[in-house]
Backbone as CSV, one residue per row, in Angstrom:
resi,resn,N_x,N_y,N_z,CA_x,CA_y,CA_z,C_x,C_y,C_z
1,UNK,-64.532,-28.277,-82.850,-64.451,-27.865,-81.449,-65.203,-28.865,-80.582
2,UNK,-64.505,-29.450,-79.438,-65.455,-30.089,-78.575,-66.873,-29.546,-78.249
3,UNK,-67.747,-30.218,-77.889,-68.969,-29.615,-76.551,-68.368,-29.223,-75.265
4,UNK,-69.495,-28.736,-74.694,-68.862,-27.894,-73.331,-69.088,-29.735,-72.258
5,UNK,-69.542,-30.208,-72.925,-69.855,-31.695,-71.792,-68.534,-32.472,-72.194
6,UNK,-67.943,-31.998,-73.771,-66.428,-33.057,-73.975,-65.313,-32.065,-73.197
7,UNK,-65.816,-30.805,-73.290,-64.676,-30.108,-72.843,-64.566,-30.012,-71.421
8,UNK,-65.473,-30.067,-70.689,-65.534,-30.267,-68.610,-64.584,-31.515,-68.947
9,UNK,-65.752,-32.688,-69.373,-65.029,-33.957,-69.125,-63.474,-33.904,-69.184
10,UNK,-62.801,-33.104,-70.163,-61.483,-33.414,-70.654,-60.315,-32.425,-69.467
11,UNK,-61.268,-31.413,-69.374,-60.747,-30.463,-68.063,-60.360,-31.379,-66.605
12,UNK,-61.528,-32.347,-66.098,-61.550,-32.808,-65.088,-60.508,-34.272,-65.105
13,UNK,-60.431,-34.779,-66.548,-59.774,-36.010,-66.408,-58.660,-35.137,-65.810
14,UNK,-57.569,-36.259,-65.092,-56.573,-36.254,-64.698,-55.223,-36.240,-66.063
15,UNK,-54.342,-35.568,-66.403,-53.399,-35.523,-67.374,-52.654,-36.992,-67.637
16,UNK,-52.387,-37.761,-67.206,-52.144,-38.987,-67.340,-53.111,-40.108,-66.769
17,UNK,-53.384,-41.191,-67.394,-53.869,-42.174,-66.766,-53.730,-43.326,-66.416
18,UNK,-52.840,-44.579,-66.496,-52.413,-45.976,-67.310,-52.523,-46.844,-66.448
19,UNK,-53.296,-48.169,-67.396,-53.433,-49.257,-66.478,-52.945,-50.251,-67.114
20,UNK,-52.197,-51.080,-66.065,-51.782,-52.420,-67.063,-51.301,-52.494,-68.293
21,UNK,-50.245,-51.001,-68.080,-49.079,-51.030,-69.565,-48.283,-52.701,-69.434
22,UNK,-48.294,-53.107,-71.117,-47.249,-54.665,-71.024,-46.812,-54.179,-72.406
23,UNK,-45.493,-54.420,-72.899,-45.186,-54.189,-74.174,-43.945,-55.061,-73.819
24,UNK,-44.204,-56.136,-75.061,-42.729,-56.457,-75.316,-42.058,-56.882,-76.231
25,UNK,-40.673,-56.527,-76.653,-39.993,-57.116,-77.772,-39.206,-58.387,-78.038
26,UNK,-39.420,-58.510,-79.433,-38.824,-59.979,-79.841,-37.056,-59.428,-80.341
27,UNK,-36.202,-60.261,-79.858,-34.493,-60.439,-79.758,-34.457,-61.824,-80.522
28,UNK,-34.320,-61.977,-81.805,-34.110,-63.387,-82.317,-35.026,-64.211,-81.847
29,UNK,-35.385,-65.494,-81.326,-36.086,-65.902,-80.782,-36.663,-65.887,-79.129
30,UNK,-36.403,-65.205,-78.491,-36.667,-64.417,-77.406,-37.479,-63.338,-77.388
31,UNK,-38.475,-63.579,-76.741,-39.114,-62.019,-76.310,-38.809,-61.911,-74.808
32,UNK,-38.624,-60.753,-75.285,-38.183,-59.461,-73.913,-39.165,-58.447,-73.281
33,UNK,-39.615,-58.872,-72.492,-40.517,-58.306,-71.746,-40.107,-56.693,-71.388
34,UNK,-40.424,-55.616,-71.581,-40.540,-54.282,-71.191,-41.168,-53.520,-69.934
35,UNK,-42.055,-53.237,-70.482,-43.127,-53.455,-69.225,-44.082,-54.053,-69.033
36,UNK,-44.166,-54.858,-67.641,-44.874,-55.485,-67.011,-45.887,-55.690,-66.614
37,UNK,-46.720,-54.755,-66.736,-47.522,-54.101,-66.392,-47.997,-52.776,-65.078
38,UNK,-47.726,-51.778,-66.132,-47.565,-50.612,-65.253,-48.624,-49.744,-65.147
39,UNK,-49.115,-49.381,-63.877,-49.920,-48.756,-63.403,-49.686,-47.262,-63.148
40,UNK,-49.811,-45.667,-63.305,-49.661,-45.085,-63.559,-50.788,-43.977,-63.372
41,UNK,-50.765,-42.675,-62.534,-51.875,-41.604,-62.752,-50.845,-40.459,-62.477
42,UNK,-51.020,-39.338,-63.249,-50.512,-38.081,-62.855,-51.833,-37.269,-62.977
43,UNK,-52.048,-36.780,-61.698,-53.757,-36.201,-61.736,-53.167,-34.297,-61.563
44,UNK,-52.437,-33.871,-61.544,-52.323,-32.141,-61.992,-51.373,-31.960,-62.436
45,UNK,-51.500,-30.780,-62.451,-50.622,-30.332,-63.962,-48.927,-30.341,-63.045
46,UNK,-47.710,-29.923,-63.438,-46.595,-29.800,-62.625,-45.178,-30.895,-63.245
47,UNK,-44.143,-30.736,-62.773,-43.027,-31.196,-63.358,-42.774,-32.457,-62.524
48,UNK,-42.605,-33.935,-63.690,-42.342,-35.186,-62.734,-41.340,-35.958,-63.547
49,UNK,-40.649,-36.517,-62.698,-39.648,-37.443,-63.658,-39.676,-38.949,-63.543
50,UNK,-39.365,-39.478,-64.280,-39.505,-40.939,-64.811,-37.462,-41.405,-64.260
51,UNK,-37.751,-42.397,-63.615,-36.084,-42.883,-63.074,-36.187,-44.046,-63.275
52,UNK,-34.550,-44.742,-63.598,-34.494,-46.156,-63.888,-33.353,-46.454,-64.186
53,UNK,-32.742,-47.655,-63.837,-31.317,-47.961,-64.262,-31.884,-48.142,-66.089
54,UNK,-30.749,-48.433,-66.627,-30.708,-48.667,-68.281,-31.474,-50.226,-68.136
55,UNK,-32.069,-50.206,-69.403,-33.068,-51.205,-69.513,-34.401,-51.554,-68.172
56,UNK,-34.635,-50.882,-67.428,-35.863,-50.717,-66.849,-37.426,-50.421,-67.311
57,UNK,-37.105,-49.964,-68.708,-38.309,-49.525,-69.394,-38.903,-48.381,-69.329
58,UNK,-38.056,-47.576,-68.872,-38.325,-46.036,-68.811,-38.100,-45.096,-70.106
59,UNK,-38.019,-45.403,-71.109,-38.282,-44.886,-72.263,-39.321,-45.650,-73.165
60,UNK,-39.071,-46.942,-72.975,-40.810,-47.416,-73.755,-42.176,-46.788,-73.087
61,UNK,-41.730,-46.910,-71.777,-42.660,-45.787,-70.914,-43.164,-44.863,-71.859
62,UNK,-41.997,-44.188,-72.009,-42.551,-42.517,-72.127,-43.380,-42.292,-73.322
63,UNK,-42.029,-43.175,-74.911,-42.616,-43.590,-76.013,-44.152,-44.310,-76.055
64,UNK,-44.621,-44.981,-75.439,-45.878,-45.466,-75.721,-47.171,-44.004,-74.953
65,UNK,-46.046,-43.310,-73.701,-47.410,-42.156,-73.414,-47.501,-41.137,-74.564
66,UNK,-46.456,-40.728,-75.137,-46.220,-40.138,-75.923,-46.969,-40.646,-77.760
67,UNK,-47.242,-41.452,-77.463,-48.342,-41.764,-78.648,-47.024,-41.872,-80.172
68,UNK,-46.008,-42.691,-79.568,-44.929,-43.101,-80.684,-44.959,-44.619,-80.468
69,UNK,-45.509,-45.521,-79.863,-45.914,-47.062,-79.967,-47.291,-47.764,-79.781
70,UNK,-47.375,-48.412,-79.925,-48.466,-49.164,-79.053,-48.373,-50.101,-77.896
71,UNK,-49.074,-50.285,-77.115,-48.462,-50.997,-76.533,-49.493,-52.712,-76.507
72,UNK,-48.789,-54.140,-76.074,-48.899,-55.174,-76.578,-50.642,-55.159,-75.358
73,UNK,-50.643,-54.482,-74.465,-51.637,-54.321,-73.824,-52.062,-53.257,-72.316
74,UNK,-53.180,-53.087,-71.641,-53.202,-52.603,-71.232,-53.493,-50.758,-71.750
75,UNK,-54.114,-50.242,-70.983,-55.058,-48.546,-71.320,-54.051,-47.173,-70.938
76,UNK,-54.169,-46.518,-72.019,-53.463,-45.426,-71.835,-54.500,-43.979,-72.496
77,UNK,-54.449,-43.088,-70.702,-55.343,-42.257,-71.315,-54.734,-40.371,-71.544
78,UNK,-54.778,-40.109,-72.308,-54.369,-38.528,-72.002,-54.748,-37.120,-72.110
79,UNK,-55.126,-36.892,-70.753,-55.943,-35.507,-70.904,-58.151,-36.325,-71.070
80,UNK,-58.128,-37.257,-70.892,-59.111,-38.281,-70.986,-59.458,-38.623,-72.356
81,UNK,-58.559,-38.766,-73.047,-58.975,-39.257,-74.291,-58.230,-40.706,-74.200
82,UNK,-58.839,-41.707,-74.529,-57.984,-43.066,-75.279,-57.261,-43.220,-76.192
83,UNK,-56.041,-43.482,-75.595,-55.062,-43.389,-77.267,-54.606,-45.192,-77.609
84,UNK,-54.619,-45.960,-76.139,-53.718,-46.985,-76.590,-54.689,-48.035,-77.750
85,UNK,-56.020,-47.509,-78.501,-56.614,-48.384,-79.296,-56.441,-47.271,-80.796
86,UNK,-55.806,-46.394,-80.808,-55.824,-45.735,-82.286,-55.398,-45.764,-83.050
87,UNK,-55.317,-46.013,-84.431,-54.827,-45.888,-85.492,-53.583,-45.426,-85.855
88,UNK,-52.937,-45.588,-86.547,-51.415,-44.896,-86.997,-52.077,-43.534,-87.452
89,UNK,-52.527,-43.166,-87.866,-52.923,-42.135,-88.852,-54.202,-40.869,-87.665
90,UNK,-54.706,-41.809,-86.233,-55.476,-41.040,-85.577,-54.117,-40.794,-84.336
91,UNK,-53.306,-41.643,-84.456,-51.953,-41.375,-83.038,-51.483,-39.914,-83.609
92,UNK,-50.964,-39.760,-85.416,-50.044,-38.802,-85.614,-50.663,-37.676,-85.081
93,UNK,-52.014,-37.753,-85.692,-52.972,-36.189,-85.212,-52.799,-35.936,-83.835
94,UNK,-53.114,-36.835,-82.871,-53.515,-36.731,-81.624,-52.026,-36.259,-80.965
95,UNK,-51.348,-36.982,-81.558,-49.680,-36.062,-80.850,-49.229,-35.318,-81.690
96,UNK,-49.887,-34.772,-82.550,-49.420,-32.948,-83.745,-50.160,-31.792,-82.667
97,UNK,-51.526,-32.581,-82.177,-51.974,-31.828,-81.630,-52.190,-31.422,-79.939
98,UNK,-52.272,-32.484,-79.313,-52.218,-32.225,-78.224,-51.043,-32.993,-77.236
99,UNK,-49.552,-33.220,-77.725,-49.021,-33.945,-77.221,-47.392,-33.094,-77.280
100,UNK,-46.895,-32.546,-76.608,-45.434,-32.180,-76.791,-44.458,-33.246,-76.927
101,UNK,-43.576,-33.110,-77.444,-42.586,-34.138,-77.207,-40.890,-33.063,-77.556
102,UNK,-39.698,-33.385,-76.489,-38.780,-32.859,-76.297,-37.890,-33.942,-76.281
103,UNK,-36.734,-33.687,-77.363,-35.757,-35.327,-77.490,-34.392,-34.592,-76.737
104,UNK,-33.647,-35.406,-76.875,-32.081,-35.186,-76.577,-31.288,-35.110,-78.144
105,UNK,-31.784,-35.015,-79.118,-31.034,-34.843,-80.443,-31.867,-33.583,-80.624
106,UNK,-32.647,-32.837,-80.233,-32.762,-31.782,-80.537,-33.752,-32.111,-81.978
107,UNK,-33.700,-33.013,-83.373,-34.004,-33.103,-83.758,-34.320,-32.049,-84.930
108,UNK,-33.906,-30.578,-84.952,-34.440,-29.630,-85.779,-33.525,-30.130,-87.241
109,UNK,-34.229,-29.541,-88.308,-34.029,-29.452,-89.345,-32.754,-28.596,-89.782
110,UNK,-31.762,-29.189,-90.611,-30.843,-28.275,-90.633,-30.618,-27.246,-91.288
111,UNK,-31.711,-27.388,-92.341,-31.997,-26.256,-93.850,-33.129,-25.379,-93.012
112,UNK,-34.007,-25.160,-92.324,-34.432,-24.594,-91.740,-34.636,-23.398,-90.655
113,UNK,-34.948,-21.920,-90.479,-34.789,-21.396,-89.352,-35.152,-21.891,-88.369
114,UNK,-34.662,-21.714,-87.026,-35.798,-21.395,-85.814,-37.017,-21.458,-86.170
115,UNK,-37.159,-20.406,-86.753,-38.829,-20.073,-86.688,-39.223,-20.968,-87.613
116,UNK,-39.008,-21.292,-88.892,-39.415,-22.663,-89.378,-39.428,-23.797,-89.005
117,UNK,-38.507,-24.077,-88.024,-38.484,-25.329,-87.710,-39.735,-25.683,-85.990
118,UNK,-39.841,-24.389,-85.614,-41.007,-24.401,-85.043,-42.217,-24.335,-85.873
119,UNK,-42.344,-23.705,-86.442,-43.939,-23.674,-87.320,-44.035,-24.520,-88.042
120,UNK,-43.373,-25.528,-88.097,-43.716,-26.940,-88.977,-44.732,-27.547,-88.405
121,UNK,-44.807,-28.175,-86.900,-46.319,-28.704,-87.455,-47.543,-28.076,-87.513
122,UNK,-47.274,-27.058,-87.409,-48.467,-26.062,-87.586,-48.775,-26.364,-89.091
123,UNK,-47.587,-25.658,-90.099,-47.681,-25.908,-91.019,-48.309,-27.545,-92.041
124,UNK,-47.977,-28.430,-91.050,-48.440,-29.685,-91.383,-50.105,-29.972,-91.459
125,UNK,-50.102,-29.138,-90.181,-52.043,-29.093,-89.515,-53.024,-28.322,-90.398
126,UNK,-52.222,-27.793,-91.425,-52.860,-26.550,-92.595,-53.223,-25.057,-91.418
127,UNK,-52.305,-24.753,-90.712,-52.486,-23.553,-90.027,-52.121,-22.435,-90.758
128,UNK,-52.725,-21.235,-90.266,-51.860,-20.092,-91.640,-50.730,-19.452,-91.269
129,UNK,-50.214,-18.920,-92.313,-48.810,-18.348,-92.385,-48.590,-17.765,-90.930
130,UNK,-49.933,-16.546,-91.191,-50.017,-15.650,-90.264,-49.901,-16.107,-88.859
131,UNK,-50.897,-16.805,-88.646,-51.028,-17.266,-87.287,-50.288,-18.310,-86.742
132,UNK,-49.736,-19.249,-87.351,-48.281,-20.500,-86.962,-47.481,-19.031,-86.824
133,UNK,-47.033,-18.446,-87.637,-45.703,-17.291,-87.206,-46.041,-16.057,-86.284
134,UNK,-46.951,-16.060,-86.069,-47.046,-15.380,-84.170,-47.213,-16.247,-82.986
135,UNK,-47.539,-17.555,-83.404,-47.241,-18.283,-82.357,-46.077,-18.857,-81.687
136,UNK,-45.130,-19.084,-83.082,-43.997,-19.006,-82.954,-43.309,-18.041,-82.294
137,UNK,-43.323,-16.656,-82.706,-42.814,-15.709,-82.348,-42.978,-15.248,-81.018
138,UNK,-44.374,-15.181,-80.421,-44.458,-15.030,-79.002,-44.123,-16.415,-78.007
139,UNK,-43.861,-17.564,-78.714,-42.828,-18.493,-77.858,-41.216,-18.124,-77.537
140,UNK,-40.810,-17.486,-78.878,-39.170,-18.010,-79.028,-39.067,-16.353,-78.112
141,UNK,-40.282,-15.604,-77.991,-40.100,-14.311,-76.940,-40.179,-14.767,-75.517
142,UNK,-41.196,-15.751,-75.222,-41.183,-16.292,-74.050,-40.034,-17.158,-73.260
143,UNK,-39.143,-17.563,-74.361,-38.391,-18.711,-74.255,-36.633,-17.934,-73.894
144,UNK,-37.012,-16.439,-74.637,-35.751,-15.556,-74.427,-34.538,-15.259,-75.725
145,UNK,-35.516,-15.824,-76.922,-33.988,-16.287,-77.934,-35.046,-15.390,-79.149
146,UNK,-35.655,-14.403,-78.565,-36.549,-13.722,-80.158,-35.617,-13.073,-81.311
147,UNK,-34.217,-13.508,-80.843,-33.570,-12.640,-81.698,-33.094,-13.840,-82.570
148,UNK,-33.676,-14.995,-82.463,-32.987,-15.707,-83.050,-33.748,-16.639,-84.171
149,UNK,-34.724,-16.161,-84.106,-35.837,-16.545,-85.074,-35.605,-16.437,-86.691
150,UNK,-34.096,-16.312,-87.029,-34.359,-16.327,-88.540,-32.871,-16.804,-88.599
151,UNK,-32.393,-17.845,-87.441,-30.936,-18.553,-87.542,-31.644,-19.907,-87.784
152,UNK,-30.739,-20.434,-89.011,-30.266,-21.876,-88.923,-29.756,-22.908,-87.392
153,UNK,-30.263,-24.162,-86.808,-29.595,-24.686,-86.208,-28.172,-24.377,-85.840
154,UNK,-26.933,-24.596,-87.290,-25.863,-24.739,-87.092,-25.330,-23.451,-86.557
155,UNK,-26.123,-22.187,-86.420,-25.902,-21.013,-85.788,-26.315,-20.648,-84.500
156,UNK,-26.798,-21.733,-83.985,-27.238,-21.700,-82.401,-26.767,-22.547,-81.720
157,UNK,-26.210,-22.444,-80.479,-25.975,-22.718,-79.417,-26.741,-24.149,-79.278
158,UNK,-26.324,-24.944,-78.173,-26.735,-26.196,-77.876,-28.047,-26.196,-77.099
159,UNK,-27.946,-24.636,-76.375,-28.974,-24.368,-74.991,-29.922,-23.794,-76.287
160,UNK,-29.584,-23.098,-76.736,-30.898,-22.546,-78.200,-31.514,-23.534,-78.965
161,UNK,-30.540,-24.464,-79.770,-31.242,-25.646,-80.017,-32.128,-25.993,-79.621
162,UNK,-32.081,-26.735,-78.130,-33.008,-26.608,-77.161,-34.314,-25.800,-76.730
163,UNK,-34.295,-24.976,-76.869,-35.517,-23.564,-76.326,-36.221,-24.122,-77.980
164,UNK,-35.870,-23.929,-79.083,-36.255,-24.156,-80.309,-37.254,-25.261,-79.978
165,UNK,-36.458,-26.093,-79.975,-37.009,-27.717,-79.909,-38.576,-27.219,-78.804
166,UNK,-38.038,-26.897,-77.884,-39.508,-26.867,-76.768,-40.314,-25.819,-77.131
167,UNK,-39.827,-24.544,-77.908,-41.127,-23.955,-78.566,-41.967,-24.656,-79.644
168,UNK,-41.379,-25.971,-80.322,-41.829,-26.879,-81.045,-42.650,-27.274,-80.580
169,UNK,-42.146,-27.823,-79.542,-42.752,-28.782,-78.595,-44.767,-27.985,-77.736
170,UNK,-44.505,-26.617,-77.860,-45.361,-26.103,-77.324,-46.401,-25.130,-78.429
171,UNK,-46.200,-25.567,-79.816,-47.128,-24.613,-80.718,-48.671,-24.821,-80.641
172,UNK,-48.481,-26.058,-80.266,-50.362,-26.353,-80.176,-50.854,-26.044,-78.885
173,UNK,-50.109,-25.688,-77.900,-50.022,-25.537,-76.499,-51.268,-27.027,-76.043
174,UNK,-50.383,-27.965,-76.197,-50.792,-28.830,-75.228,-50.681,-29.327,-74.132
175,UNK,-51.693,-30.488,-73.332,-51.810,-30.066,-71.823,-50.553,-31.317,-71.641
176,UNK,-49.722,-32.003,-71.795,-48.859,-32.881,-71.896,-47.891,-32.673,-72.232
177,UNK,-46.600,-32.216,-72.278,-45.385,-32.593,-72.779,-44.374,-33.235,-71.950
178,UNK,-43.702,-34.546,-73.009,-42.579,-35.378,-72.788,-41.390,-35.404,-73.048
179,UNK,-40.273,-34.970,-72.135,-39.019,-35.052,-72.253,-38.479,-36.292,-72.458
180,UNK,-37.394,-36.557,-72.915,-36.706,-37.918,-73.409,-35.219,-37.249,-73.031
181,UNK,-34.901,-37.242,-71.873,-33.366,-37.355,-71.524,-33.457,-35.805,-72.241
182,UNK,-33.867,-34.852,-72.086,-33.599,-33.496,-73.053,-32.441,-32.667,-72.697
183,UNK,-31.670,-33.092,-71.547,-30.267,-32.327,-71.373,-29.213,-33.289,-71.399
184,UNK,-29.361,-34.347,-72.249,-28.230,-35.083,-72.150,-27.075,-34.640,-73.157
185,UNK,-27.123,-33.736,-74.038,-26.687,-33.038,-74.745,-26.171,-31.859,-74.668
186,UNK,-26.630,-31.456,-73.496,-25.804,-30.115,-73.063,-25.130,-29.712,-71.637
187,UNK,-24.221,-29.050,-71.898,-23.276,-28.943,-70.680,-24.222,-28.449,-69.196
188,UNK,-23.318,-28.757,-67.963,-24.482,-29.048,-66.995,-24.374,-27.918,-66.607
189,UNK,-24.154,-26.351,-67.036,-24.821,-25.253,-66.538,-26.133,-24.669,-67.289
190,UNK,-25.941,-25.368,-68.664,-26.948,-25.119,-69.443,-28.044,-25.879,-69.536
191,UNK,-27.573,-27.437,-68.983,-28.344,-28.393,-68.271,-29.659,-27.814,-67.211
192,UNK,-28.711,-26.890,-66.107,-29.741,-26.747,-64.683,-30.456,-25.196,-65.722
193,UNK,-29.963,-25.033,-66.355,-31.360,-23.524,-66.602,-32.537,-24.492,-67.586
194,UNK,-31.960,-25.409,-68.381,-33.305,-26.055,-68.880,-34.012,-26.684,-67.665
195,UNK,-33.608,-27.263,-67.177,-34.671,-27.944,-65.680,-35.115,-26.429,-65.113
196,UNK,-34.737,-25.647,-64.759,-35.589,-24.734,-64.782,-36.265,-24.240,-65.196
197,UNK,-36.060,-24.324,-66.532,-37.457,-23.746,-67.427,-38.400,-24.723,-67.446
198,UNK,-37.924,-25.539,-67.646,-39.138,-27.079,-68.225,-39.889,-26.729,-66.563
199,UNK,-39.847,-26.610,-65.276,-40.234,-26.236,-64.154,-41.538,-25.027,-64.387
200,UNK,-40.581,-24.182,-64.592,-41.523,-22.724,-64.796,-42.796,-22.570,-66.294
201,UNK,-42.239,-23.470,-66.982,-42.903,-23.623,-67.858,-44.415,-24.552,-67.667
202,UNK,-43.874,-25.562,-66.963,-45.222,-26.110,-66.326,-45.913,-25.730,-65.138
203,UNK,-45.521,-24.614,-64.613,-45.902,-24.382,-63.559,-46.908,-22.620,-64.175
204,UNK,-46.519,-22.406,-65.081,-47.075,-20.614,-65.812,-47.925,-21.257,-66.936
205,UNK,-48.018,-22.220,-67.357,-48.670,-22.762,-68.405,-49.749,-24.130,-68.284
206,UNK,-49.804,-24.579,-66.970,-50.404,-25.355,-66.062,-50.415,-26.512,-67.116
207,UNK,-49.016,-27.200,-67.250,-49.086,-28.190,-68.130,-48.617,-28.927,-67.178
208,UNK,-48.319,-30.273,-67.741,-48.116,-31.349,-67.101,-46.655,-31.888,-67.896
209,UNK,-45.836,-31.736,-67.173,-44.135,-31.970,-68.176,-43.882,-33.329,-67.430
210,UNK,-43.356,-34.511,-68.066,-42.667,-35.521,-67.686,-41.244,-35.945,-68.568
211,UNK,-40.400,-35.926,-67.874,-39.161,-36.049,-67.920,-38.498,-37.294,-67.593
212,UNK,-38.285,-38.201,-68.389,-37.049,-38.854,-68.765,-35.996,-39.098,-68.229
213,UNK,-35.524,-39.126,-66.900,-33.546,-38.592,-67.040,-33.077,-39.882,-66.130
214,UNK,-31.901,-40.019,-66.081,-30.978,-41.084,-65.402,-30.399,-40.237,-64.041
215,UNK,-30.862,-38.872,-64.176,-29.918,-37.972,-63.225,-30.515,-37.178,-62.213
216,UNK,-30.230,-37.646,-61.298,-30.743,-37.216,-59.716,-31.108,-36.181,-59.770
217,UNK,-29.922,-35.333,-60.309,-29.549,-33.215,-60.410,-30.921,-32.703,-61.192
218,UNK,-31.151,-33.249,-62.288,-32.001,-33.040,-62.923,-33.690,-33.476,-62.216
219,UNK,-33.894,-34.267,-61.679,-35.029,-35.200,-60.891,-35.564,-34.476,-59.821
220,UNK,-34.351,-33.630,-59.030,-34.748,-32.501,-58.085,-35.048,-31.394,-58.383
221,UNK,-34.850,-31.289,-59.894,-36.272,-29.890,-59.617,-37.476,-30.104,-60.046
222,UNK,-37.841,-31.602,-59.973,-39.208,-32.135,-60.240,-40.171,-32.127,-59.092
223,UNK,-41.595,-32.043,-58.990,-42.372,-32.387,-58.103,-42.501,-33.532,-57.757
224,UNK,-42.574,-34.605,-58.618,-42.302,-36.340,-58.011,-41.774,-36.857,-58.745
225,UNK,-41.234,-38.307,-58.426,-40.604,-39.097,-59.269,-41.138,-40.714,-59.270
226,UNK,-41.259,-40.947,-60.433,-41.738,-42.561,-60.516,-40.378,-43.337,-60.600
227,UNK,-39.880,-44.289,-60.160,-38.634,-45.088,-60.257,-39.299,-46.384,-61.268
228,UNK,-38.610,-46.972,-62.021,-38.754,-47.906,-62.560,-37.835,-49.057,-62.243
229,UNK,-37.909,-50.321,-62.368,-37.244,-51.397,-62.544,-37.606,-52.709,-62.593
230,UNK,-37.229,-53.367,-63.750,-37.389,-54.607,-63.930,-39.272,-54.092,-65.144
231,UNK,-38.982,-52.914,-65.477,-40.330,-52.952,-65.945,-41.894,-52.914,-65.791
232,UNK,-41.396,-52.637,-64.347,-42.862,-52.452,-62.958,-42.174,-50.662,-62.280
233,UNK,-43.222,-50.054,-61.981,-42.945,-49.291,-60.987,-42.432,-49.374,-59.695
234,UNK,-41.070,-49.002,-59.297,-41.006,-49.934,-58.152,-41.110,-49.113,-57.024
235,UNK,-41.362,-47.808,-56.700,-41.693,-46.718,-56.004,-42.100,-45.250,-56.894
236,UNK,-42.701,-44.477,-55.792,-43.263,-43.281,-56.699,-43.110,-42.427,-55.243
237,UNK,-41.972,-41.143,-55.086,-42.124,-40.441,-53.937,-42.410,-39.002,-54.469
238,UNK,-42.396,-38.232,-53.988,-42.709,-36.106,-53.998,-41.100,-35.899,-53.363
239,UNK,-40.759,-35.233,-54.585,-39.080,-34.687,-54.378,-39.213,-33.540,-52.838
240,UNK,-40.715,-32.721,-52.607,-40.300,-32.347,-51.590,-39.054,-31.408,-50.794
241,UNK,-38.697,-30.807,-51.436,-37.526,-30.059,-50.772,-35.702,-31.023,-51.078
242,UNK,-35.739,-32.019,-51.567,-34.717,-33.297,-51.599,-34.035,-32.869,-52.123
243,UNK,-32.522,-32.753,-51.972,-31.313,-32.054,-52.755,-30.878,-33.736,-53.683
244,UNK,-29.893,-33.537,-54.811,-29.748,-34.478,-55.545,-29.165,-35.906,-54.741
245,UNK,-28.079,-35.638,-54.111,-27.633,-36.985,-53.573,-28.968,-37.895,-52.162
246,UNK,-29.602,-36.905,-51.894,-31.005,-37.514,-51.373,-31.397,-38.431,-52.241
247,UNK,-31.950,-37.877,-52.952,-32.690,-38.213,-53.971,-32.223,-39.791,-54.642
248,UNK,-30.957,-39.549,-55.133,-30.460,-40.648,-55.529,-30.463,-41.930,-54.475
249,UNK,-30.070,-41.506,-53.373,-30.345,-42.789,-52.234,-31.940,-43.336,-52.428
250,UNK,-32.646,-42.569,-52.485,-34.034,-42.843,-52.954,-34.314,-43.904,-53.849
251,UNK,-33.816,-43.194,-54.862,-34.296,-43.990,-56.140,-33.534,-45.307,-56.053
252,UNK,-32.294,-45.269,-55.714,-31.427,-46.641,-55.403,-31.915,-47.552,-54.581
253,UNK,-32.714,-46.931,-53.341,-33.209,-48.156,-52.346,-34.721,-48.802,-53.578
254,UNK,-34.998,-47.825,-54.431,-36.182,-48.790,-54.834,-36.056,-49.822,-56.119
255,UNK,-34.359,-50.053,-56.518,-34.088,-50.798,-57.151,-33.990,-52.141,-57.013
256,UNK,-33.780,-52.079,-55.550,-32.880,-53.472,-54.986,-34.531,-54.583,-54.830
C-alpha cells in the first residue's frame, strides 16, 4: 500500500503528463520519425480524444501512454508515477494494474466466458477466486449484460463483446483508461451508445478515458480533443457543445 504522502502526491498529480515524446521507426534503411516531440497534460479526470489523419502518430501516442512501448525519448507520467524509464517486467505490472486499455478487436478469449475473460488479470495478479468474481460481476451489472456472464464470446453480440472488453478494462479500477479506435467494429448505433458509456463511465467513476478515433461523431461526445499531425500536436480545443461536422472543420483547419 502506498503512504498517505505517496498517496496525496498521486491524488494531486494530474492523470496524464508528457514531455518531449520522440519515437521512431526504422523502414529498411530509413527511419521514420513518429513523434516529434510531443508535449501533452490532461490534468482531470473526463472523456478526451486523440485526432489525426492516418500516419500522424496517434496510435504510437496512445501505445507508448498506455505502457505497450517505449519511447526513443522524452517523459511520460501517469497518475504521477514515471513509466517512460521502466522495465519490461515493471511496464506489465504497472498496466495489469493501474492502466485500462480498450482495443477495436475486442481481443477476448474464445474458450473463455465473459466472466473469465474479465477476471483474467485479476487472476494473473494472484487475486482470489472470490473476490476477481464479484468484481467482475458487479461490473458486467454496471455495464447492463449480468446475464451474460457465463457466455462464450462467439455468443455475444459485437456491442457485448465490447462492455466485456471494458469491464476488463476496469477490474483494477484504474485512474486511466485507453481506447484504441474501440467502435471501429461495431455498427454506428451501437457505436453512439458505447461513446456514451465510455462518457458516463468517466464521468461516475472520475476516471480519465482517452480515445483514439478518426471520427468526428465519436470526438463529440468528448470533453476535448488533441489533433495530431505530422507527429506534433497541432491544436488542442474543448468540444464544448460542437455537433460532429463542427468539429471536423476543426480538426481539418489544424492539419493544413
Amino acid at each position: 500500500m502506498p503512504t498517505s504522502e505517496a498517496a496525496k502526491s498521486s491524488a494531486s498529480a494530474p492523470p496524464i503528463h508528457i514531455q518531449g515524446l520522440k519515437k521512431n521507426y526504422e523502414l529498411g534503411n530509413r527511419v521514420v520519425p513518429a513523434l516529434r516531440g510531443i508535449d501533452l497534460t490532461i490534468s482531470d479526470s473526463g472523456f478526451y480524444a486523440i485526432m489525426g489523419p492516418s500516419g500522424s502518430g496517434k496510435s504510437t501516442l496512445l501505445h507508448l501512454m498506455a505502457a505497450l512501448d517505449h519511447p526513443d525519448e522524452g517523459a511520460i507520467e501517469i497518475s504521477g508515477r514515471r513509466i517512460d524509464g521502466l522495465s519490461e517486467a515493471q511496464l506489465t505490472l504497472f498496466r495489469r494494474r493501474h492502466i485500462g486499455i480498450i482495443f477495436q478487436q475486442f481481443n477476448l478469449i474464445s474458450t473463455l466466458t465473459a466472466l473469465e475473460n474479465i477476471t483474467l488479470p485479476a487472476m494473473l495478479d494472484g487475486v482470489s477466486v472470490a473476490e476477481r468474481n464479484d468484481r467482475a460481476r458487479t461490473l458486467l451489472a454496471a455495464l447492463g449484460i449480468a446475464d451474460r456472464a457465463d457466455h462464450r464470446p462467439d455468443a455475444l453480440s459485437g456491442g457485448e463483446q465490447q462492455r466485456v472488453a471494458i469491464a476488463r478494462a476496469l477490474i483494477f479500477e484504474p485512474s486511466v483508461v485507453f481506447a484504441d479506435e474501440p467502435t471501429g467494429n461495431l455498427d454506428s448505433n451501437t457505436s453512439r451508445q458505447m461513446w456514451e458509456l465510455l462518457g458516463k463511465i468517466a464521468a461516475d467513476r472520475h476516471l480519465t478515458v482517452v480515445m483514439v478515433t478518426h471520427e468526428p461523431t465519436a470526438a463529440a461526445y468528448c470533453r476535448k480533443v488533441f489533433v495530431l499531425s505530422d507527429g506534433l500536436i497541432a491544436s488542442a480545443f474543448d468540444v464544448d457543445g460542437m455537433d460532429a461536422a463542427q468539429l471536423a472543420i476543426r480538426a481539418q483547419q489544424s492539419y493544413r
